[in-house]
PDB file of C-alpha atoms and ligand atoms in Angstrom:
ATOM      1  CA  UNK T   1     -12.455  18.340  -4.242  1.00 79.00           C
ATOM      2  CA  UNK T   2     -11.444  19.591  -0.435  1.00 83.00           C
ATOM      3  CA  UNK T   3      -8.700  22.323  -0.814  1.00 88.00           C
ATOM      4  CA  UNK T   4      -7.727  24.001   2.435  1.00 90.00           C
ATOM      5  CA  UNK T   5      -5.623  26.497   3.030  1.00 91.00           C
ATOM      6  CA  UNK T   6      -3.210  25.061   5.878  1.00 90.00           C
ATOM      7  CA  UNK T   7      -2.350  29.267   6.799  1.00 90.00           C
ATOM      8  CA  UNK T   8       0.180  28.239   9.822  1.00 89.00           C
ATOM      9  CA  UNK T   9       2.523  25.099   7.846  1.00 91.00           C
ATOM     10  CA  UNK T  10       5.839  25.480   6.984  1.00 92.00           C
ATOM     11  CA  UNK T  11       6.829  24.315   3.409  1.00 93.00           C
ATOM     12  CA  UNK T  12      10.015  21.899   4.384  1.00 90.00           C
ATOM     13  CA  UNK T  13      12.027  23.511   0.496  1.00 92.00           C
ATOM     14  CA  UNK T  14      11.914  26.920   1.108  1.00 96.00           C
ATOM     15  CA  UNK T  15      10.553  27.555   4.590  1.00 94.00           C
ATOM     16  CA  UNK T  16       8.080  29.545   3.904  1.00 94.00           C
ATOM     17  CA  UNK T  17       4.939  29.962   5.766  1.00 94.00           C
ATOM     18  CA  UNK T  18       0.881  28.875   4.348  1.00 92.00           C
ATOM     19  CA  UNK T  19       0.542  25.648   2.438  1.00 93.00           C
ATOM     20  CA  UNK T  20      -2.368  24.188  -0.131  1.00 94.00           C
ATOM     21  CA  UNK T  21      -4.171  21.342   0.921  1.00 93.00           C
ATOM     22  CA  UNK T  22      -6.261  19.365  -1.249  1.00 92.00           C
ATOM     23  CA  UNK T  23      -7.869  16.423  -1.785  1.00 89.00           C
ATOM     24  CA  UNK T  24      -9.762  14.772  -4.611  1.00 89.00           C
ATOM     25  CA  UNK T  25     -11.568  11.360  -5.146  1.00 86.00           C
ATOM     26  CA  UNK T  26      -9.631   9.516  -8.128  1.00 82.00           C
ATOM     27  CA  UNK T  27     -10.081   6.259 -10.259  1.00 78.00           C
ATOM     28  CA  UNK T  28      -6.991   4.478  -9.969  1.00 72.00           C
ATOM     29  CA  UNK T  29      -6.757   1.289 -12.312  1.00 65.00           C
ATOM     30  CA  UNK T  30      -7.702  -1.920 -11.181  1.00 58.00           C
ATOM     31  CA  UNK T  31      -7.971  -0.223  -7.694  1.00 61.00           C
ATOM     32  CA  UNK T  32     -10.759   1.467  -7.368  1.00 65.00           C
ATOM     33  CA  UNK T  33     -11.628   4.594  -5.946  1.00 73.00           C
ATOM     34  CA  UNK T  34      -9.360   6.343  -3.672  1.00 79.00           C
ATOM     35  CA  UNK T  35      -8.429   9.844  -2.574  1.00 83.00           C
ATOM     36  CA  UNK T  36      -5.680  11.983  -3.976  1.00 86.00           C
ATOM     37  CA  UNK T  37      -3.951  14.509  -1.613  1.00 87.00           C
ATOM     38  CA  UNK T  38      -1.348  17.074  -2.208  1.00 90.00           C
ATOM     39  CA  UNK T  39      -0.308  19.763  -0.308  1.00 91.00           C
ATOM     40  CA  UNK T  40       1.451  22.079  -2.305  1.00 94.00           C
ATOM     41  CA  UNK T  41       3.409  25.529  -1.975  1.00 95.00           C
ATOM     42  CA  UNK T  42       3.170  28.587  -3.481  1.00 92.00           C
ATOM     43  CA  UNK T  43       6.100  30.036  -2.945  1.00 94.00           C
ATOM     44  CA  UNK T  44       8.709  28.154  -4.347  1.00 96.00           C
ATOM     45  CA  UNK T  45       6.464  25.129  -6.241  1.00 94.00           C
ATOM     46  CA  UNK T  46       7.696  22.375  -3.541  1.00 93.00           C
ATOM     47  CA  UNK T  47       4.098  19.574  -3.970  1.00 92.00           C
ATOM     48  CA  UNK T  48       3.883  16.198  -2.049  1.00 89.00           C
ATOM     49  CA  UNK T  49       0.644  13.911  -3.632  1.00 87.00           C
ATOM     50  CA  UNK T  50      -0.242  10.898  -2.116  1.00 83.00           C
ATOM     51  CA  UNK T  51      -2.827   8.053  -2.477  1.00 78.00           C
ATOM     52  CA  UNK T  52      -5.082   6.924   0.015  1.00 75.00           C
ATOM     53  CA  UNK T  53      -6.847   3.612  -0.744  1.00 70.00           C
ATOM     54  CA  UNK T  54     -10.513   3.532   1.071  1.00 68.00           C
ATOM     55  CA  UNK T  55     -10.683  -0.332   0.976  1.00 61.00           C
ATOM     56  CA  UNK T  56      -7.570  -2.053   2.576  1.00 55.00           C
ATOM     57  CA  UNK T  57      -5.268  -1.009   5.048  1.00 70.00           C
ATOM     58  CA  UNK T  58      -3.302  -4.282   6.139  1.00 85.00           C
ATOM     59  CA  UNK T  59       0.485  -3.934   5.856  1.00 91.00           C
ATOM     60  CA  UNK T  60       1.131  -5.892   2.233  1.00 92.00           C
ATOM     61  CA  UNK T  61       4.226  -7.238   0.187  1.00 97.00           C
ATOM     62  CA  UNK T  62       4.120  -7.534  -3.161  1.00 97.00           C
ATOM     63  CA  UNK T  63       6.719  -9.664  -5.308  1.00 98.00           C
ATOM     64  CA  UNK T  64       7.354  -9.679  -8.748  1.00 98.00           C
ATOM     65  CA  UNK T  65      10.168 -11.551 -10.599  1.00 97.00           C
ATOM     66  CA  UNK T  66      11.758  -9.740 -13.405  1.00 97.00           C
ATOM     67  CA  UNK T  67      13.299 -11.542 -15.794  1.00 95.00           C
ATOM     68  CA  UNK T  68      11.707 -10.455 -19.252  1.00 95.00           C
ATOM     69  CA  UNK T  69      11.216  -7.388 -21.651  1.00 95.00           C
ATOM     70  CA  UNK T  70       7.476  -7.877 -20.956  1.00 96.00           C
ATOM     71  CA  UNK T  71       7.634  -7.548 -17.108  1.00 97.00           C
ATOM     72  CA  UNK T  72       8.764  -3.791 -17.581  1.00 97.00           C
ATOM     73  CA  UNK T  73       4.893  -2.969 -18.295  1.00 96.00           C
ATOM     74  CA  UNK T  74       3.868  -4.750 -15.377  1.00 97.00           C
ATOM     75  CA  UNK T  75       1.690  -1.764 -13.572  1.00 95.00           C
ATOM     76  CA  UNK T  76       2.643  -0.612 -10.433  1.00 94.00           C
ATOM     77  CA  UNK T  77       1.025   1.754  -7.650  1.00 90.00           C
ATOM     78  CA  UNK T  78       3.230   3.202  -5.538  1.00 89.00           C
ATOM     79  CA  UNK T  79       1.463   5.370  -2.515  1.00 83.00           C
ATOM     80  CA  UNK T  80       3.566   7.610  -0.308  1.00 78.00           C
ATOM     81  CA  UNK T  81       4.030   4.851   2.106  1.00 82.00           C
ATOM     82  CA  UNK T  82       5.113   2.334   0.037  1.00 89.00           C
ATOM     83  CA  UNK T  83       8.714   0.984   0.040  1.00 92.00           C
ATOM     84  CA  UNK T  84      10.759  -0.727  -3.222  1.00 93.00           C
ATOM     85  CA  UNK T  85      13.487  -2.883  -3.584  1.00 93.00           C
ATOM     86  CA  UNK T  86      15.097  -4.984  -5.406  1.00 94.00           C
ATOM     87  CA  UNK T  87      17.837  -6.627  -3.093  1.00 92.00           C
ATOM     88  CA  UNK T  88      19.914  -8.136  -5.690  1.00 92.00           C
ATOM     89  CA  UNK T  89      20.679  -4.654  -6.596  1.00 90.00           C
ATOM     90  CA  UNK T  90      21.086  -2.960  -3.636  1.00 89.00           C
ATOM     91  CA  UNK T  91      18.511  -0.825  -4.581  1.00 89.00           C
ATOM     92  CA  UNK T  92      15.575   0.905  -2.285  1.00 88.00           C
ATOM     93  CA  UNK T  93      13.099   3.635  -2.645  1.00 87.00           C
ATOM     94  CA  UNK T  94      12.043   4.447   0.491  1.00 85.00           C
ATOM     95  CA  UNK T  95       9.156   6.919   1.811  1.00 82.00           C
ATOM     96  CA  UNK T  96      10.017  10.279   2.378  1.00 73.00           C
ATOM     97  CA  UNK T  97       9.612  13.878   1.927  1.00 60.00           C
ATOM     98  CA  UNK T  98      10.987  13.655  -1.945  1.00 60.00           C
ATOM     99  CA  UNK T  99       9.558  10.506  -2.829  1.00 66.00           C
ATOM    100  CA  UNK T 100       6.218  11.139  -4.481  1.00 73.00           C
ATOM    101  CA  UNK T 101       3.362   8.865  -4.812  1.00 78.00           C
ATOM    102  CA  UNK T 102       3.068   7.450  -8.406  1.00 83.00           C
ATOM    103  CA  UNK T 103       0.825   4.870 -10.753  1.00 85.00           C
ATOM    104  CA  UNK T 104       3.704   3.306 -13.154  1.00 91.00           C
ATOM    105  CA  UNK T 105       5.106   0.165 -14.450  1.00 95.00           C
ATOM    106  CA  UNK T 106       8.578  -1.364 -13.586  1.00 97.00           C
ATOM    107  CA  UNK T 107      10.163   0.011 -16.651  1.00 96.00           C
ATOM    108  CA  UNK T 108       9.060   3.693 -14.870  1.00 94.00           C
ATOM    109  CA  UNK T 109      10.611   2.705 -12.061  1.00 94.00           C
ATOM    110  CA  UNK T 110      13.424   1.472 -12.972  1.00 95.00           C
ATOM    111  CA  UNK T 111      13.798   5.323 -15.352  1.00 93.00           C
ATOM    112  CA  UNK T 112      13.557   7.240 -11.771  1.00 90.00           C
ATOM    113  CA  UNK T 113      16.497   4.478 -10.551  1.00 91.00           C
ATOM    114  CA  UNK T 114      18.759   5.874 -13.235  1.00 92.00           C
ATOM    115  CA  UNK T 115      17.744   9.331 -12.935  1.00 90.00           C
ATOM    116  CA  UNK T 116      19.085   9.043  -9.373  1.00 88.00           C
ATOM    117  CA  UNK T 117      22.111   7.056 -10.867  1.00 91.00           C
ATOM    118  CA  UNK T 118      22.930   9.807 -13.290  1.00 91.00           C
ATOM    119  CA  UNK T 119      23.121  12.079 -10.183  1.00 89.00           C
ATOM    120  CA  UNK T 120      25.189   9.862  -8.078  1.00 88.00           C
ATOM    121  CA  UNK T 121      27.924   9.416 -11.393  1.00 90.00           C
ATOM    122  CA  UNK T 122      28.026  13.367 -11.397  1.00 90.00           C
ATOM    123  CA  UNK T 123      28.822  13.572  -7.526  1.00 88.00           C
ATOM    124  CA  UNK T 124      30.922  10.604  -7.300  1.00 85.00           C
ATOM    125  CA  UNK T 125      34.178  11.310  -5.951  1.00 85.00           C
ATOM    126  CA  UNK T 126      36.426   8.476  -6.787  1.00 89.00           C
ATOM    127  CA  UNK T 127      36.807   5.996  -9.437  1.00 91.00           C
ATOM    128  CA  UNK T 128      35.658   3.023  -7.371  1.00 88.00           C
ATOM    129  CA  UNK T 129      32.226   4.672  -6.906  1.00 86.00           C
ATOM    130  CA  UNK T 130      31.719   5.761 -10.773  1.00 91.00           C
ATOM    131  CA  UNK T 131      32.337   2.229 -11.602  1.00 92.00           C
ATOM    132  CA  UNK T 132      29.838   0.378  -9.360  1.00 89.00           C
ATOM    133  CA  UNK T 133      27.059   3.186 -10.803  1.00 90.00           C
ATOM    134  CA  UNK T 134      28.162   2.675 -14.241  1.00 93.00           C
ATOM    135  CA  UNK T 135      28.080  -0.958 -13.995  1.00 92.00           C
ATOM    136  CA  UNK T 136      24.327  -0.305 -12.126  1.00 92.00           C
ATOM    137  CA  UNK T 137      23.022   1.598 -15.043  1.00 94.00           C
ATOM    138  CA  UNK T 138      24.258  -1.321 -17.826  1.00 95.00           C
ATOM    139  CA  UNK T 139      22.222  -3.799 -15.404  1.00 95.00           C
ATOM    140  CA  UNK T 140      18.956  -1.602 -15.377  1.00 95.00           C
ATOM    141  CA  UNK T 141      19.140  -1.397 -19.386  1.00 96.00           C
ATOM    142  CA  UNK T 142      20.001  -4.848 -19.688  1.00 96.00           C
ATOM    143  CA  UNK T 143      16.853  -5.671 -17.476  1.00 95.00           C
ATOM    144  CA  UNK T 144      14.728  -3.552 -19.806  1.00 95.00           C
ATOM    145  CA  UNK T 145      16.274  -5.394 -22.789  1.00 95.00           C
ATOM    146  CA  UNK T 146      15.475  -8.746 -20.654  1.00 94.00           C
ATOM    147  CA  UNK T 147      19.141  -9.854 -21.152  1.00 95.00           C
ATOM    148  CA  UNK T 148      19.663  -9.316 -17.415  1.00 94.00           C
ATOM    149  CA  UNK T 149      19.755 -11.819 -14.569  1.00 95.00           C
ATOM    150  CA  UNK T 150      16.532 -12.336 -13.517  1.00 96.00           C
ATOM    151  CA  UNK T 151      15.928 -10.124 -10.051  1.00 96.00           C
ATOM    152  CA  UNK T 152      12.803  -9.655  -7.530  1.00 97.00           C
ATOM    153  CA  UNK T 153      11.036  -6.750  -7.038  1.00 97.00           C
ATOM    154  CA  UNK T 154      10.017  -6.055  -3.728  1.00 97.00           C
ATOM    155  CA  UNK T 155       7.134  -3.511  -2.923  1.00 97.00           C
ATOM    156  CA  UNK T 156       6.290  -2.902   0.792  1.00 95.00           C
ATOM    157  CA  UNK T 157       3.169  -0.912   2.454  1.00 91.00           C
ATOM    158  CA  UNK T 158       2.630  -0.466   5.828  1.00 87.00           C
ATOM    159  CA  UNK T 159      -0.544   0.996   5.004  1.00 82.00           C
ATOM    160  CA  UNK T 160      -1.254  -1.548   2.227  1.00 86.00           C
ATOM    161  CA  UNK T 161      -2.139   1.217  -0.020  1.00 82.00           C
ATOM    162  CA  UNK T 162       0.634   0.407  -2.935  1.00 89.00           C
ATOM    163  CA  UNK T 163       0.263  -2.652  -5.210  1.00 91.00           C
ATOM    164  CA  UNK T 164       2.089  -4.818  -8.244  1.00 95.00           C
ATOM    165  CA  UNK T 165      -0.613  -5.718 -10.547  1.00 93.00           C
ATOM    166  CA  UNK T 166       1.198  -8.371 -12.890  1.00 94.00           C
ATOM    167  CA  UNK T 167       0.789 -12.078 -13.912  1.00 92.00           C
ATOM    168  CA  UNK T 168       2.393 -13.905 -11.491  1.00 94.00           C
ATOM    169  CA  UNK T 169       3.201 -11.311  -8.880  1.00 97.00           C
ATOM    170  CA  UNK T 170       2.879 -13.152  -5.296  1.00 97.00           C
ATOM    171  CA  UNK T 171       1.457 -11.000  -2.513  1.00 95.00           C
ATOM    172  CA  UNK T 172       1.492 -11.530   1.396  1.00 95.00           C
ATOM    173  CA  UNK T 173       0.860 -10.114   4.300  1.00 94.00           C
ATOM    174  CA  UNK T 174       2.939  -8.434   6.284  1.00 93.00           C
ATOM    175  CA  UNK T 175       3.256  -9.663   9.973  1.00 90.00           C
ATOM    176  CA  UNK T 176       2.764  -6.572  12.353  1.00 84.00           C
ATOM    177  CA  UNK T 177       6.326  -7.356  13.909  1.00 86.00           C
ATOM    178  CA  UNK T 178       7.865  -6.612  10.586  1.00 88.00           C
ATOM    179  CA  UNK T 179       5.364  -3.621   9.845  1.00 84.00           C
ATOM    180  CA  UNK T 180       6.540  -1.694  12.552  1.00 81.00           C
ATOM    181  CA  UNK T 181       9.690  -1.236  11.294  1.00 81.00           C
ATOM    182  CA  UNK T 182       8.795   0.261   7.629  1.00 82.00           C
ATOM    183  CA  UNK T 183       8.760   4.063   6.872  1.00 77.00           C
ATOM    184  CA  UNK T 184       5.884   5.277   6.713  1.00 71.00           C
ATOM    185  CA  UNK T 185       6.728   8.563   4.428  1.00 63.00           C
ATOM    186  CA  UNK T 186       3.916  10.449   7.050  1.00 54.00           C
ATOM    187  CA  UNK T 187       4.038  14.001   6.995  1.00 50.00           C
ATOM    188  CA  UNK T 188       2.950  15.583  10.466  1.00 50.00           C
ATOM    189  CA  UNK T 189       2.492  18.898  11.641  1.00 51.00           C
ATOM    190  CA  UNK T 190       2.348  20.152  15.240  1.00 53.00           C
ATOM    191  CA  UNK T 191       0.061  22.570  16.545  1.00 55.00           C
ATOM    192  CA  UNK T 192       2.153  25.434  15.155  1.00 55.00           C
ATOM    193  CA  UNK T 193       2.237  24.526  11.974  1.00 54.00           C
ATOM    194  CA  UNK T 194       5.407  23.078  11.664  1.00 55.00           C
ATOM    195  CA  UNK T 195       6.491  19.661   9.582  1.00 51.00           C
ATOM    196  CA  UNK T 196       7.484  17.458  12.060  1.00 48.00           C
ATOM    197  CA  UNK T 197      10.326  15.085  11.509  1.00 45.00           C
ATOM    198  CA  UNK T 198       9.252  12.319   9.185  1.00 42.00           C
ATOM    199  CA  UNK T 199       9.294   8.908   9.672  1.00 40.00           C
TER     200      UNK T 199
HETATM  201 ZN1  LIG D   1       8.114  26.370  -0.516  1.00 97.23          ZN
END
């Protein structure tokens, strides 16, 4: 385990000054080895983890079709750069600076969809909006019920470090014309110590 102390980076929750750094070899499964790393503050609790694959770095897509109770334990890797969608839904999680790395299946995924959705009903301001979420949230527990249409799942890597590991999930490489214009989720800092703008 590396664990720095990055004395001059600003924490982009609470502003304050001096981050942890660390990184640490992990088993993933099916994977292989790769490298956890968080950087983490003290002051106010704010973490970012991340996986970083040692093997391949190509830009990947992943597809799986949903259609069945079963697909919702279909594992799925999800590294800081990876991007998930499932168009027929309108729905994408996209890198950035709170979207954390995670090792899950489709029915965890599609948990941290509603968790958003139960925030969205709350700050919806009109009637219009509250129905289109409600009517989101009966889809997603119809899908984990398999009673729903069935709908693709989409995961996207520039960095080719996320992955769907089920029966019958199609993968492809990405051509570097389309790469280019995925986010990334990178965190940099400049000289100073400051988080520069994500991409
Ligand atoms: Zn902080």
């Amino acid at each position: 385990m590396v664990r720095t102390l990055l004395d001059e980076a600003i924490c982009p929750a609470c502003s304050a000054r001096g981050m942890e750094y660390s990184a640490e070899p992990i088993e993933l499964p099916f994977m292989g080895t790769s490298l956890e790393t968080m950087i983490r503050c003290d002051k106010c609790g704010y973490r970012h983890t991340d996986f970083v694959l040692t093997s391949t770095h190509a830009p990947m897509r992943y597809l799986h079709r949903v259609a069945t109770a079963e697909d919702m334990s279909v594992r799925v890797v999800r590294s800081g750069s990876g991007t998930i969608r499932i168009p027929e839904l309108g729905i994408a999680i996209e890198p950035g600076i709170a979207s954390e790395a995670f090792v899950s299946n489709i029915e965890g995924i599609l948990v941290r969809v509603e968790r958003v959705l139960g925030q969205m009903l709350r700050d919806a301001e009109d009637e219009d909006g509250r129905l289109r979420v409600v009517e989101l949230q009966q889809t997603l527990q119809r899908m984990r019920d398999g009673q729903a249409e069935p709908v693709t799942l989409i995961l996207e890597d520039p960095f080719g470090n996320s992955r769907i590991l089920g029966e019958g999930t199609r993968e492809e490489a990405i051509p570097p014309h389309e790469a280019e214009h995925l986010r990334t989720g990178m965190q940099l800092f400049d000289p100073q110590g400051n988080l520069v703008k994500p991409n």
